[in-house]
JSON list of C-alpha atoms and ligand atoms in Angstrom, two decimals:
[
{"chain": "A", "resi": 1, "resn": "MET", "atom": "CA", "xyz": [0.00, 0.00, 0.00]},
{"chain": "A", "resi": 2, "resn": "PRO", "atom": "CA", "xyz": [1.57, 3.36, -1.02]},
{"chain": "A", "resi": 3, "resn": "GLU", "atom": "CA", "xyz": [2.29, 5.89, 1.72]},
{"chain": "A", "resi": 4, "resn": "PRO", "atom": "CA", "xyz": [-0.28, 8.69, 2.08]},
{"chain": "A", "resi": 5, "resn": "LEU", "atom": "CA", "xyz": [0.75, 11.96, 0.46]},
{"chain": "A", "resi": 6, "resn": "SER", "atom": "CA", "xyz": [-0.27, 15.55, 1.10]},
{"chain": "A", "resi": 7, "resn": "ILE", "atom": "CA", "xyz": [-1.92, 17.00, -1.99]},
{"chain": "A", "resi": 8, "resn": "ASN", "atom": "CA", "xyz": [-2.47, 20.73, -2.25]},
{"chain": "A", "resi": 9, "resn": "LEU", "atom": "CA", "xyz": [-5.06, 22.01, -4.65]},
{"chain": "A", "resi": 10, "resn": "LYS", "atom": "CA", "xyz": [-7.77, 24.61, -4.99]},
{"chain": "A", "resi": 11, "resn": "VAL", "atom": "CA", "xyz": [-11.38, 23.54, -4.86]},
{"chain": "A", "resi": 12, "resn": "ASN", "atom": "CA", "xyz": [-14.05, 26.06, -5.75]},
{"chain": "A", "resi": 13, "resn": "ASP", "atom": "CA", "xyz": [-11.54, 28.90, -5.33]},
{"chain": "A", "resi": 14, "resn": "LYS", "atom": "CA", "xyz": [-10.43, 27.80, -1.84]},
{"chain": "A", "resi": 15, "resn": "PRO", "atom": "CA", "xyz": [-7.02, 26.27, -1.05]},
{"chain": "A", "resi": 16, "resn": "VAL", "atom": "CA", "xyz": [-7.40, 22.70, 0.20]},
{"chain": "A", "resi": 17, "resn": "SER", "atom": "CA", "xyz": [-4.86, 20.22, 1.50]},
{"chain": "A", "resi": 18, "resn": "VAL", "atom": "CA", "xyz": [-5.70, 16.52, 1.68]},
{"chain": "A", "resi": 19, "resn": "ARG", "atom": "CA", "xyz": [-3.58, 13.74, 3.06]},
{"chain": "A", "resi": 20, "resn": "THR", "atom": "CA", "xyz": [-4.47, 10.59, 1.23]},
{"chain": "A", "resi": 21, "resn": "GLU", "atom": "CA", "xyz": [-3.40, 7.50, -0.61]},
{"chain": "A", "resi": 22, "resn": "PRO", "atom": "CA", "xyz": [-2.25, 8.98, -3.96]},
{"chain": "A", "resi": 23, "resn": "ALA", "atom": "CA", "xyz": [-4.00, 6.58, -6.34]},
{"chain": "A", "resi": 24, "resn": "ARG", "atom": "CA", "xyz": [-7.49, 7.44, -5.08]},
{"chain": "A", "resi": 25, "resn": "SER", "atom": "CA", "xyz": [-9.62, 9.17, -7.68]},
{"chain": "A", "resi": 26, "resn": "LEU", "atom": "CA", "xyz": [-10.39, 12.87, -7.58]},
{"chain": "A", "resi": 27, "resn": "LEU", "atom": "CA", "xyz": [-14.08, 11.89, -7.49]},
{"chain": "A", "resi": 28, "resn": "GLU", "atom": "CA", "xyz": [-13.60, 9.80, -4.36]},
{"chain": "A", "resi": 29, "resn": "VAL", "atom": "CA", "xyz": [-11.76, 12.58, -2.56]},
{"chain": "A", "resi": 30, "resn": "LEU", "atom": "CA", "xyz": [-14.32, 15.21, -3.56]},
{"chain": "A", "resi": 31, "resn": "ARG", "atom": "CA", "xyz": [-17.24, 13.11, -2.35]},
{"chain": "A", "resi": 32, "resn": "GLU", "atom": "CA", "xyz": [-15.79, 11.28, 0.65]},
{"chain": "A", "resi": 33, "resn": "ASP", "atom": "CA", "xyz": [-13.16, 13.63, 2.08]},
{"chain": "A", "resi": 34, "resn": "LEU", "atom": "CA", "xyz": [-14.53, 17.04, 1.07]},
{"chain": "A", "resi": 35, "resn": "GLN", "atom": "CA", "xyz": [-18.25, 16.14, 1.21]},
{"chain": "A", "resi": 36, "resn": "LEU", "atom": "CA", "xyz": [-18.82, 17.69, -2.22]},
{"chain": "A", "resi": 37, "resn": "THR", "atom": "CA", "xyz": [-21.45, 15.15, -3.22]},
{"chain": "A", "resi": 38, "resn": "GLY", "atom": "CA", "xyz": [-22.93, 17.16, -6.10]},
{"chain": "A", "resi": 39, "resn": "THR", "atom": "CA", "xyz": [-20.42, 15.43, -8.38]},
{"chain": "A", "resi": 40, "resn": "LYS", "atom": "CA", "xyz": [-21.87, 11.99, -9.09]},
{"chain": "A", "resi": 41, "resn": "TYR", "atom": "CA", "xyz": [-20.50, 8.49, -9.50]},
{"chain": "A", "resi": 42, "resn": "GLY", "atom": "CA", "xyz": [-21.99, 6.84, -12.57]},
{"chain": "A", "resi": 43, "resn": "CYS", "atom": "CA", "xyz": [-19.80, 4.31, -14.33]},
{"chain": "A", "resi": 44, "resn": "GLY", "atom": "CA", "xyz": [-16.44, 4.90, -12.66]},
{"chain": "A", "resi": 45, "resn": "GLU", "atom": "CA", "xyz": [-14.64, 4.39, -15.96]},
{"chain": "A", "resi": 46, "resn": "GLY", "atom": "CA", "xyz": [-14.92, 7.57, -18.02]},
{"chain": "A", "resi": 47, "resn": "ALA", "atom": "CA", "xyz": [-18.01, 6.56, -19.97]},
{"chain": "A", "resi": 48, "resn": "CYS", "atom": "CA", "xyz": [-20.97, 8.55, -18.61]},
{"chain": "A", "resi": 49, "resn": "GLY", "atom": "CA", "xyz": [-19.96, 12.12, -17.70]},
{"chain": "A", "resi": 50, "resn": "ALA", "atom": "CA", "xyz": [-21.73, 12.14, -14.32]},
{"chain": "A", "resi": 51, "resn": "CYS", "atom": "CA", "xyz": [-18.49, 12.90, -12.50]},
{"chain": "A", "resi": 52, "resn": "SER", "atom": "CA", "xyz": [-17.47, 15.92, -14.61]},
{"chain": "A", "resi": 53, "resn": "VAL", "atom": "CA", "xyz": [-15.62, 18.80, -12.95]},
{"chain": "A", "resi": 54, "resn": "LEU", "atom": "CA", "xyz": [-13.47, 21.59, -14.32]},
{"chain": "A", "resi": 55, "resn": "VAL", "atom": "CA", "xyz": [-9.72, 21.14, -13.83]},
{"chain": "A", "resi": 56, "resn": "ASP", "atom": "CA", "xyz": [-7.93, 24.41, -14.60]},
{"chain": "A", "resi": 57, "resn": "GLY", "atom": "CA", "xyz": [-11.05, 25.33, -16.59]},
{"chain": "A", "resi": 58, "resn": "LYS", "atom": "CA", "xyz": [-11.15, 22.15, -18.68]},
{"chain": "A", "resi": 59, "resn": "LYS", "atom": "CA", "xyz": [-13.91, 19.55, -18.36]},
{"chain": "A", "resi": 60, "resn": "THR", "atom": "CA", "xyz": [-12.50, 16.42, -16.80]},
{"chain": "A", "resi": 61, "resn": "PHE", "atom": "CA", "xyz": [-14.02, 13.11, -15.69]},
{"chain": "A", "resi": 62, "resn": "SER", "atom": "CA", "xyz": [-13.02, 13.06, -12.04]},
{"chain": "A", "resi": 63, "resn": "CYS", "atom": "CA", "xyz": [-13.44, 9.27, -11.78]},
{"chain": "A", "resi": 64, "resn": "SER", "atom": "CA", "xyz": [-10.55, 8.86, -14.18]},
{"chain": "A", "resi": 65, "resn": "MET", "atom": "CA", "xyz": [-8.02, 11.16, -12.50]},
{"chain": "A", "resi": 66, "resn": "SER", "atom": "CA", "xyz": [-5.92, 10.24, -9.50]},
{"chain": "A", "resi": 67, "resn": "ILE", "atom": "CA", "xyz": [-5.77, 12.76, -6.69]},
{"chain": "A", "resi": 68, "resn": "GLU", "atom": "CA", "xyz": [-1.99, 12.73, -7.05]},
{"chain": "A", "resi": 69, "resn": "GLU", "atom": "CA", "xyz": [-2.35, 14.29, -10.52]},
{"chain": "A", "resi": 70, "resn": "MET", "atom": "CA", "xyz": [-4.33, 17.15, -9.00]},
{"chain": "A", "resi": 71, "resn": "ASN", "atom": "CA", "xyz": [-1.48, 18.62, -6.95]},
{"chain": "A", "resi": 72, "resn": "GLY", "atom": "CA", "xyz": [-1.34, 22.36, -7.70]},
{"chain": "A", "resi": 73, "resn": "LYS", "atom": "CA", "xyz": [-4.51, 22.30, -9.85]},
{"chain": "A", "resi": 74, "resn": "SER", "atom": "CA", "xyz": [-7.68, 24.31, -9.54]},
{"chain": "A", "resi": 75, "resn": "ILE", "atom": "CA", "xyz": [-10.91, 22.31, -9.44]},
{"chain": "A", "resi": 76, "resn": "MET", "atom": "CA", "xyz": [-14.41, 23.67, -9.91]},
{"chain": "A", "resi": 77, "resn": "THR", "atom": "CA", "xyz": [-17.37, 21.51, -8.95]},
{"chain": "A", "resi": 78, "resn": "ILE", "atom": "CA", "xyz": [-21.08, 22.11, -9.31]},
{"chain": "A", "resi": 79, "resn": "GLU", "atom": "CA", "xyz": [-21.09, 23.54, -5.75]},
{"chain": "A", "resi": 80, "resn": "GLY", "atom": "CA", "xyz": [-18.74, 26.33, -6.80]},
{"chain": "A", "resi": 81, "resn": "LEU", "atom": "CA", "xyz": [-20.72, 27.78, -9.71]},
{"chain": "A", "resi": 82, "resn": "ALA", "atom": "CA", "xyz": [-23.33, 29.96, -8.02]},
{"chain": "A", "resi": 83, "resn": "ARG", "atom": "CA", "xyz": [-22.41, 33.38, -6.70]},
{"chain": "A", "resi": 84, "resn": "GLY", "atom": "CA", "xyz": [-24.31, 33.69, -3.42]},
{"chain": "A", "resi": 85, "resn": "GLU", "atom": "CA", "xyz": [-27.99, 33.33, -4.25]},
{"chain": "A", "resi": 86, "resn": "THR", "atom": "CA", "xyz": [-27.39, 33.86, -7.97]},
{"chain": "A", "resi": 87, "resn": "LEU", "atom": "CA", "xyz": [-27.16, 30.70, -10.00]},
{"chain": "A", "resi": 88, "resn": "HIS", "atom": "CA", "xyz": [-24.66, 30.39, -12.83]},
{"chain": "A", "resi": 89, "resn": "PRO", "atom": "CA", "xyz": [-26.43, 30.96, -16.19]},
{"chain": "A", "resi": 90, "resn": "ALA", "atom": "CA", "xyz": [-25.95, 27.27, -17.00]},
{"chain": "A", "resi": 91, "resn": "GLN", "atom": "CA", "xyz": [-27.74, 26.25, -13.77]},
{"chain": "A", "resi": 92, "resn": "GLN", "atom": "CA", "xyz": [-30.49, 28.80, -14.39]},
{"chain": "A", "resi": 93, "resn": "ALA", "atom": "CA", "xyz": [-30.95, 27.57, -17.96]},
{"chain": "A", "resi": 94, "resn": "PHE", "atom": "CA", "xyz": [-31.33, 23.91, -16.92]},
{"chain": "A", "resi": 95, "resn": "LEU", "atom": "CA", "xyz": [-33.98, 24.97, -14.40]},
{"chain": "A", "resi": 96, "resn": "GLU", "atom": "CA", "xyz": [-35.87, 27.17, -16.84]},
{"chain": "A", "resi": 97, "resn": "ALA", "atom": "CA", "xyz": [-35.75, 24.55, -19.60]},
{"chain": "A", "resi": 98, "resn": "GLU", "atom": "CA", "xyz": [-36.75, 21.79, -17.11]},
{"chain": "A", "resi": 99, "resn": "ALA", "atom": "CA", "xyz": [-33.93, 19.78, -18.61]},
{"chain": "A", "resi": 100, "resn": "PHE", "atom": "CA", "xyz": [-33.87, 16.96, -16.07]},
{"chain": "A", "resi": 101, "resn": "GLN", "atom": "CA", "xyz": [-36.02, 14.23, -14.56]},
{"chain": "A", "resi": 102, "resn": "CYS", "atom": "CA", "xyz": [-34.14, 12.37, -11.82]},
{"chain": "A", "resi": 103, "resn": "GLY", "atom": "CA", "xyz": [-31.28, 14.89, -12.06]},
{"chain": "A", "resi": 104, "resn": "TYR", "atom": "CA", "xyz": [-28.46, 12.40, -11.60]},
{"chain": "A", "resi": 105, "resn": "CYS", "atom": "CA", "xyz": [-26.70, 13.43, -14.83]},
{"chain": "A", "resi": 106, "resn": "THR", "atom": "CA", "xyz": [-27.42, 17.14, -14.37]},
{"chain": "A", "resi": 107, "resn": "PRO", "atom": "CA", "xyz": [-24.35, 18.33, -12.41]},
{"chain": "A", "resi": 108, "resn": "GLY", "atom": "CA", "xyz": [-22.07, 16.74, -14.99]},
{"chain": "A", "resi": 109, "resn": "LEU", "atom": "CA", "xyz": [-24.07, 18.24, -17.86]},
{"chain": "A", "resi": 110, "resn": "ILE", "atom": "CA", "xyz": [-24.00, 21.68, -16.28]},
{"chain": "A", "resi": 111, "resn": "ILE", "atom": "CA", "xyz": [-20.24, 21.46, -15.84]},
{"chain": "A", "resi": 112, "resn": "GLY", "atom": "CA", "xyz": [-20.00, 20.37, -19.49]},
{"chain": "A", "resi": 113, "resn": "THR", "atom": "CA", "xyz": [-22.10, 23.38, -20.45]},
{"chain": "A", "resi": 114, "resn": "VAL", "atom": "CA", "xyz": [-19.88, 25.77, -18.48]},
{"chain": "A", "resi": 115, "resn": "ALA", "atom": "CA", "xyz": [-16.78, 24.34, -20.16]},
{"chain": "A", "resi": 116, "resn": "LEU", "atom": "CA", "xyz": [-18.40, 24.76, -23.58]},
{"chain": "A", "resi": 117, "resn": "LEU", "atom": "CA", "xyz": [-19.53, 28.35, -22.93]},
{"chain": "A", "resi": 118, "resn": "ASN", "atom": "CA", "xyz": [-16.07, 29.26, -21.69]},
{"chain": "A", "resi": 119, "resn": "ARG", "atom": "CA", "xyz": [-14.76, 28.25, -25.12]},
{"chain": "A", "resi": 120, "resn": "LYS", "atom": "CA", "xyz": [-17.78, 29.19, -27.26]},
{"chain": "A", "resi": 121, "resn": "PRO", "atom": "CA", "xyz": [-20.14, 31.74, -25.70]},
{"chain": "A", "resi": 122, "resn": "LYS", "atom": "CA", "xyz": [-22.74, 31.18, -28.47]},
{"chain": "A", "resi": 123, "resn": "PRO", "atom": "CA", "xyz": [-22.43, 27.53, -29.50]},
{"chain": "A", "resi": 124, "resn": "ASN", "atom": "CA", "xyz": [-24.35, 26.19, -32.50]},
{"chain": "A", "resi": 125, "resn": "ASP", "atom": "CA", "xyz": [-26.26, 22.89, -32.36]},
{"chain": "A", "resi": 126, "resn": "ASP", "atom": "CA", "xyz": [-23.37, 20.82, -33.71]},
{"chain": "A", "resi": 127, "resn": "GLU", "atom": "CA", "xyz": [-21.00, 22.30, -31.14]},
{"chain": "A", "resi": 128, "resn": "ILE", "atom": "CA", "xyz": [-23.53, 21.58, -28.38]},
{"chain": "A", "resi": 129, "resn": "LYS", "atom": "CA", "xyz": [-23.94, 17.95, -29.47]},
{"chain": "A", "resi": 130, "resn": "ASP", "atom": "CA", "xyz": [-20.21, 17.56, -29.77]},
{"chain": "A", "resi": 131, "resn": "ALA", "atom": "CA", "xyz": [-19.57, 19.02, -26.29]},
{"chain": "A", "resi": 132, "resn": "LEU", "atom": "CA", "xyz": [-22.18, 16.82, -24.66]},
{"chain": "A", "resi": 133, "resn": "ASN", "atom": "CA", "xyz": [-21.07, 13.67, -26.40]},
{"chain": "A", "resi": 134, "resn": "GLY", "atom": "CA", "xyz": [-20.00, 11.32, -23.60]},
{"chain": "A", "resi": 135, "resn": "HIS", "atom": "CA", "xyz": [-22.69, 12.50, -21.17]},
{"chain": "A", "resi": 136, "resn": "LEU", "atom": "CA", "xyz": [-25.36, 9.86, -20.63]},
{"chain": "A", "resi": 137, "resn": "CYS", "atom": "CA", "xyz": [-28.86, 10.58, -19.39]},
{"chain": "A", "resi": 138, "resn": "ARG", "atom": "CA", "xyz": [-30.84, 7.48, -18.50]},
{"chain": "A", "resi": 139, "resn": "CYS", "atom": "CA", "xyz": [-34.06, 9.52, -18.47]},
{"chain": "A", "resi": 140, "resn": "CYS", "atom": "CA", "xyz": [-33.38, 10.45, -22.11]},
{"chain": "A", "resi": 141, "resn": "GLY", "atom": "CA", "xyz": [-34.11, 14.16, -21.94]},
{"chain": "A", "resi": 142, "resn": "TYR", "atom": "CA", "xyz": [-31.60, 15.01, -24.68]},
{"chain": "A", "resi": 143, "resn": "ALA", "atom": "CA", "xyz": [-33.79, 17.46, -26.63]},
{"chain": "A", "resi": 144, "resn": "ARG", "atom": "CA", "xyz": [-34.42, 19.51, -23.51]},
{"chain": "A", "resi": 145, "resn": "ILE", "atom": "CA", "xyz": [-30.79, 19.25, -22.49]},
{"chain": "A", "resi": 146, "resn": "CYS", "atom": "CA", "xyz": [-29.67, 20.72, -25.84]},
{"chain": "A", "resi": 147, "resn": "GLY", "atom": "CA", "xyz": [-32.31, 23.44, -25.41]},
{"chain": "A", "resi": 148, "resn": "ALA", "atom": "CA", "xyz": [-30.95, 24.22, -21.95]},
{"chain": "A", "resi": 149, "resn": "VAL", "atom": "CA", "xyz": [-27.42, 24.61, -23.29]},
{"chain": "A", "resi": 150, "resn": "ARG", "atom": "CA", "xyz": [-28.69, 26.97, -26.00]},
{"chain": "A", "resi": 151, "resn": "LYS", "atom": "CA", "xyz": [-30.54, 28.98, -23.35]},
{"chain": "A", "resi": 152, "resn": "ALA", "atom": "CA", "xyz": [-27.43, 29.06, -21.15]},
{"chain": "A", "resi": 153, "resn": "GLY", "atom": "CA", "xyz": [-25.61, 30.71, -24.03]},
{"chain": "A", "resi": 154, "resn": "GLU", "atom": "CA", "xyz": [-28.37, 33.31, -24.30]},
{"chain": "A", "resi": 155, "resn": "LEU", "atom": "CA", "xyz": [-28.45, 33.97, -20.54]},
{"chain": "A", "resi": 156, "resn": "SER", "atom": "CA", "xyz": [-24.70, 34.30, -20.22]},
{"chain": "A", "resi": 157, "resn": "THR", "atom": "CA", "xyz": [-24.49, 36.93, -22.95]},
{"chain": "A", "resi": 158, "resn": "THR", "atom": "CA", "xyz": [-27.41, 39.10, -21.74]},
{"chain": "B", "resi": 201, "resn": "FES", "atom": "S1", "xyz": [-18.45, 8.19, -13.31]},
{"chain": "B", "resi": 201, "resn": "FES", "atom": "FE1", "xyz": [-16.88, 9.23, -14.38]},
{"chain": "B", "resi": 201, "resn": "FES", "atom": "S2", "xyz": [-17.43, 9.11, -16.46]},
{"chain": "B", "resi": 201, "resn": "FES", "atom": "FE2", "xyz": [-18.91, 7.89, -15.45]},
{"chain": "B", "resi": 202, "resn": "FES", "atom": "S1", "xyz": [-32.25, 13.30, -15.72]},
{"chain": "B", "resi": 202, "resn": "FES", "atom": "FE1", "xyz": [-32.09, 11.27, -14.97]},
{"chain": "B", "resi": 202, "resn": "FES", "atom": "S2", "xyz": [-30.18, 10.59, -15.73]},
{"chain": "B", "resi": 202, "resn": "FES", "atom": "FE2", "xyz": [-30.48, 12.47, -16.71]}
]
């Protein structure tokens, strides 16, 4: 068993230090050590998108990254998007478009939307589909999900 290491990173703009076995996944540490349970475990093998977070602004499947690789990085989870009582435009858009049923895939999809809008503030439909490729929704609300991403683009530029 490898020795525990101290890993220093930023999570939702706050410096965090965790002492942990280095091969544990970022997802595990977020949920179990930092109690940030908005990021979901779906497949555990990079195939569903439920565990998406931003790592230095880039969408990343947290189930597939070891915590050791996160030393010095800046992580944004779904809990870090709102500013006080004001939701991020992507969160607001998913609410307004009613783009969820059980909601299990929603945090990952919202993070995927934020990553897309950071690159493309007004994405077209092909760019939306491309960005959300790899996110699975078992409730099959894909039309509404695409509508929510379009709306997020509108809200974030108004
Ligand atoms: S839980 Fe990470 S991609 Fe499915
Ligand atoms: S809303 Fe249920 S998995 Fe997407």
